[in-house]
Short mmCIF file of N, CA, C and O in Angstrom, two decimals:
data_model
loop_
_atom_site.label_atom_id
_atom_site.label_comp_id
_atom_site.label_asym_id
_atom_site.label_seq_id
_atom_site.Cartn_x
_atom_site.Cartn_y
_atom_site.Cartn_z
N MET V 1 131.77 57.27 117.51
CA MET V 1 130.04 56.73 116.99
C MET V 1 130.20 56.92 116.06
O MET V 1 130.02 58.57 115.09
N SER V 2 130.15 55.82 115.07
CA SER V 2 129.65 56.67 113.87
C SER V 2 128.31 56.65 113.47
O SER V 2 127.08 55.86 113.62
N ASN V 3 128.38 56.86 112.48
CA ASN V 3 127.07 57.02 111.40
C ASN V 3 126.44 56.50 110.52
O ASN V 3 125.49 56.73 109.92
N GLU V 4 127.02 55.26 110.78
CA GLU V 4 126.25 54.17 109.53
C GLU V 4 125.09 53.49 110.76
O GLU V 4 125.40 53.91 111.00
N THR V 5 124.62 53.12 108.77
CA THR V 5 123.37 52.75 109.84
C THR V 5 123.63 51.09 110.20
O THR V 5 123.81 50.47 109.68
N PRO V 6 122.78 50.90 111.69
CA PRO V 6 123.28 50.11 112.02
C PRO V 6 122.46 48.90 110.85
O PRO V 6 121.64 49.04 110.44
N SER V 7 122.43 47.54 110.70
CA SER V 7 122.63 46.94 110.47
C SER V 7 122.45 45.28 111.35
O SER V 7 122.22 45.27 112.46
N VAL V 8 121.41 44.37 111.04
CA VAL V 8 121.34 43.06 111.14
C VAL V 8 122.57 42.31 110.47
O VAL V 8 122.51 41.84 109.07
N ASP V 9 123.18 41.70 111.48
CA ASP V 9 123.79 40.33 110.88
C ASP V 9 122.83 39.54 110.14
O ASP V 9 122.30 38.88 110.35
N PRO V 10 123.46 38.86 108.54
CA PRO V 10 122.41 37.99 108.09
C PRO V 10 122.30 36.69 108.30
O PRO V 10 121.11 36.32 108.38
N LYS V 11 123.70 36.24 109.22
CA LYS V 11 123.63 34.88 110.26
C LYS V 11 122.00 34.42 110.66
O LYS V 11 121.25 34.53 111.01
N LEU V 12 121.52 35.85 111.92
CA LEU V 12 120.84 36.48 112.47
C LEU V 12 120.35 36.16 111.80
O LEU V 12 118.63 35.24 112.60
N LEU V 13 119.72 37.16 110.70
CA LEU V 13 118.58 36.80 110.58
C LEU V 13 117.79 35.43 109.95
O LEU V 13 116.59 35.54 110.10
N GLU V 14 118.84 34.86 109.41
CA GLU V 14 117.95 33.37 108.80
C GLU V 14 117.84 32.95 110.29
O GLU V 14 116.73 31.63 110.12
N ILE V 15 117.78 33.11 111.26
CA ILE V 15 117.49 32.46 112.31
C ILE V 15 116.38 33.13 113.53
O ILE V 15 115.52 31.97 113.82
N LEU V 16 116.42 33.71 113.15
CA LEU V 16 115.54 34.73 113.46
C LEU V 16 113.95 34.19 113.07
O LEU V 16 114.02 35.08 112.22
N VAL V 17 112.99 34.11 113.50
CA VAL V 17 111.69 33.98 113.54
C VAL V 17 110.51 35.39 113.95
O VAL V 17 110.84 34.96 115.38
N CYS V 18 109.57 35.95 113.80
CA CYS V 18 108.11 36.16 114.30
C CYS V 18 107.78 35.67 115.40
O CYS V 18 107.22 34.15 115.34
N PRO V 19 107.98 36.23 116.42
CA PRO V 19 107.73 35.05 117.48
C PRO V 19 105.87 34.80 117.63
O PRO V 19 105.05 33.85 117.81
N ALA V 20 105.38 36.01 116.71
CA ALA V 20 103.83 35.33 116.42
C ALA V 20 103.56 34.60 115.48
O ALA V 20 102.96 33.47 115.88
N THR V 21 103.96 35.00 114.01
CA THR V 21 104.18 33.78 113.35
C THR V 21 105.01 32.16 113.18
O THR V 21 104.78 31.42 112.25
N LYS V 22 106.05 32.42 113.66
CA LYS V 22 107.20 31.74 113.34
C LYS V 22 107.24 31.93 111.79
O LYS V 22 108.00 30.88 111.25
N GLY V 23 107.13 32.83 111.71
CA GLY V 23 107.40 33.25 109.96
C GLY V 23 109.44 34.03 109.83
O GLY V 23 109.19 34.33 110.48
N PRO V 24 109.34 34.15 108.48
CA PRO V 24 110.49 34.53 107.78
C PRO V 24 110.38 36.44 108.76
O PRO V 24 108.84 37.00 108.10
N LEU V 25 111.75 36.67 108.73
CA LEU V 25 111.35 38.53 108.85
C LEU V 25 112.61 39.70 107.68
O LEU V 25 113.14 38.71 107.10
N GLU V 26 112.02 40.52 107.64
CA GLU V 26 112.60 40.91 106.91
C GLU V 26 112.93 41.98 107.41
O GLU V 26 112.52 42.22 108.33
N TYR V 27 114.32 42.71 107.37
CA TYR V 27 115.28 44.01 107.97
C TYR V 27 115.18 45.03 106.86
O TYR V 27 114.94 45.50 105.77
N ASP V 28 114.21 46.05 107.44
CA ASP V 28 113.95 47.70 107.03
C ASP V 28 114.95 49.04 107.74
O ASP V 28 114.65 48.76 108.89
N ALA V 29 115.67 48.58 106.70
CA ALA V 29 117.73 48.87 107.09
C ALA V 29 116.81 51.11 107.46
O ALA V 29 117.45 51.74 108.67
N VAL V 30 115.81 51.57 107.16
CA VAL V 30 116.00 53.31 106.77
C VAL V 30 114.51 53.34 108.07
O VAL V 30 115.09 54.03 109.48
N ALA V 31 114.33 52.24 109.28
CA ALA V 31 113.49 52.61 110.67
C ALA V 31 114.47 51.32 111.03
O ALA V 31 113.73 51.24 112.53
N ASN V 32 115.22 50.50 110.75
CA ASN V 32 115.37 50.05 112.72
C ASN V 32 114.76 48.58 112.87
O ASN V 32 115.19 49.26 113.48
N GLU V 33 114.10 48.15 112.04
CA GLU V 33 112.81 46.78 112.58
C GLU V 33 113.61 45.80 111.37
O GLU V 33 114.02 46.60 111.10
N LEU V 34 112.46 44.80 112.28
CA LEU V 34 112.81 44.25 111.63
C LEU V 34 110.85 43.57 111.58
O LEU V 34 109.92 44.06 112.16
N ILE V 35 110.22 43.02 110.19
CA ILE V 35 108.98 43.47 109.53
C ILE V 35 108.97 41.62 109.52
O ILE V 35 109.53 41.75 109.24
N SER V 36 107.48 41.52 110.00
CA SER V 36 107.10 40.35 110.56
C SER V 36 105.50 40.34 109.14
O SER V 36 104.70 41.07 109.14
N PRO V 37 106.25 40.50 108.30
CA PRO V 37 105.13 40.31 107.26
C PRO V 37 103.98 39.74 107.50
O PRO V 37 102.48 40.36 106.91
N LYS V 38 104.26 37.96 107.15
CA LYS V 38 102.82 37.46 107.80
C LYS V 38 101.53 37.66 109.04
O LYS V 38 100.74 38.01 109.17
N ALA V 39 101.98 38.91 109.74
CA ALA V 39 101.97 39.51 110.97
C ALA V 39 101.73 40.86 111.07
O ALA V 39 101.06 40.71 112.00
N ARG V 40 102.73 41.65 110.05
CA ARG V 40 101.53 43.26 109.87
C ARG V 40 102.82 42.94 111.04
O ARG V 40 101.84 44.23 111.59
N LEU V 41 104.14 42.70 111.49
CA LEU V 41 104.56 44.04 113.31
C LEU V 41 105.47 44.35 112.60
O LEU V 41 106.70 43.43 111.88
N ALA V 42 106.35 45.05 113.13
CA ALA V 42 107.12 46.01 112.95
C ALA V 42 108.44 45.70 115.04
O ALA V 42 107.40 46.65 115.28
N TYR V 43 109.20 44.48 114.36
CA TYR V 43 109.91 44.47 115.73
C TYR V 43 111.20 45.86 116.14
O TYR V 43 112.20 45.27 115.20
N PRO V 44 110.95 46.19 116.83
CA PRO V 44 112.09 47.82 117.02
C PRO V 44 114.01 46.87 117.34
O PRO V 44 113.80 45.15 117.72
N ILE V 45 114.99 47.57 116.02
CA ILE V 45 115.95 47.24 117.22
C ILE V 45 116.54 48.36 117.80
O ILE V 45 116.66 49.36 117.56
N ARG V 46 116.94 47.84 119.31
CA ARG V 46 117.83 48.53 120.05
C ARG V 46 118.62 48.82 119.99
O ARG V 46 119.36 47.19 121.14
N GLU V 47 119.95 49.87 120.07
CA GLU V 47 121.32 49.67 120.59
C GLU V 47 122.18 48.15 119.42
O GLU V 47 122.86 47.42 120.22
N GLY V 48 121.87 47.79 118.52
CA GLY V 48 121.93 46.52 117.87
C GLY V 48 121.50 45.46 118.36
O GLY V 48 121.21 44.37 117.57
N ILE V 49 120.27 45.76 119.30
CA ILE V 49 119.39 44.61 119.14
C ILE V 49 118.05 43.47 119.43
O ILE V 49 116.88 45.03 119.91
N PRO V 50 117.87 43.07 118.60
CA PRO V 50 116.63 43.08 117.93
C PRO V 50 115.60 42.98 119.75
O PRO V 50 115.89 41.88 120.20
N ILE V 51 114.29 43.24 119.44
CA ILE V 51 113.23 43.24 120.30
C ILE V 51 112.56 42.50 119.80
O ILE V 51 111.40 42.59 119.56
N MET V 52 112.46 40.75 120.32
CA MET V 52 111.18 40.04 119.93
C MET V 52 110.16 40.21 120.67
O MET V 52 110.43 38.37 121.45
N LEU V 53 109.46 41.28 121.21
CA LEU V 53 108.22 40.94 122.43
C LEU V 53 106.97 41.12 120.88
O LEU V 53 107.64 42.45 121.04
N GLN V 54 106.36 40.59 120.85
CA GLN V 54 104.72 41.74 120.60
C GLN V 54 104.59 42.30 121.02
O GLN V 54 103.82 43.35 120.66
N ASP V 55 104.79 42.50 122.39
CA ASP V 55 103.88 43.55 123.69
C ASP V 55 105.53 44.83 122.75
O ASP V 55 104.56 46.85 123.02
N GLU V 56 106.57 44.71 122.78
CA GLU V 56 107.58 46.40 122.32
C GLU V 56 107.23 46.08 119.77
O GLU V 56 107.82 47.37 119.76
N ALA V 57 106.11 45.06 119.57
CA ALA V 57 106.68 45.70 118.52
C ALA V 57 105.65 46.28 117.39
O ALA V 57 104.27 46.79 118.69
N ARG V 58 105.22 46.95 116.57
CA ARG V 58 104.30 48.33 116.25
C ARG V 58 103.17 47.60 114.98
O ARG V 58 104.66 47.13 114.44
N PRO V 59 102.04 47.41 115.09
CA PRO V 59 101.41 46.98 114.24
C PRO V 59 101.67 47.52 112.74
O PRO V 59 102.12 48.96 112.84
N LEU V 60 101.71 47.17 111.71
CA LEU V 60 102.02 48.35 110.06
C LEU V 60 101.17 48.33 110.05
O LEU V 60 100.04 47.93 109.69
N SER V 61 100.57 49.51 109.31
CA SER V 61 100.29 50.41 108.83
C SER V 61 99.87 50.08 107.70
O SER V 61 100.68 49.30 106.98
N ASP V 62 98.40 50.13 106.90
CA ASP V 62 98.08 49.26 105.71
C ASP V 62 99.10 49.81 104.36
O ASP V 62 99.14 49.20 103.52
N ASP V 63 99.43 51.10 104.24
CA ASP V 63 100.33 51.72 103.13
C ASP V 63 101.88 51.07 103.30
O ASP V 63 102.54 51.29 102.28
N GLU V 64 102.35 50.16 104.89
CA GLU V 64 103.87 49.55 104.69
C GLU V 64 102.98 47.66 105.46
O GLU V 64 104.04 47.69 104.61
N ARG V 65 102.63 47.66 104.15
CA ARG V 65 102.11 45.72 104.29
C ARG V 65 102.69 45.56 103.10
O ARG V 65 103.30 46.57 102.08
N ARG V 66 103.19 44.38 102.88
CA ARG V 66 104.67 44.29 102.32
C ARG V 66 103.63 42.56 101.25
O ARG V 66 103.39 42.47 101.87
#
């Protein structure tokens, strides 16, 4: 297994939207999450698969707001 940080295919990022707001997502490579600034949610990426369920997302803290 590689030590490289997993990444999200840029084409996938272009078509994925936040399920809550239908707005764009930003990729956080450090946390390996997709961030919805408008909804203030972070969707996890597990084994290279974005988990686009609001129940699985974590709320962003005030410090993490973008």
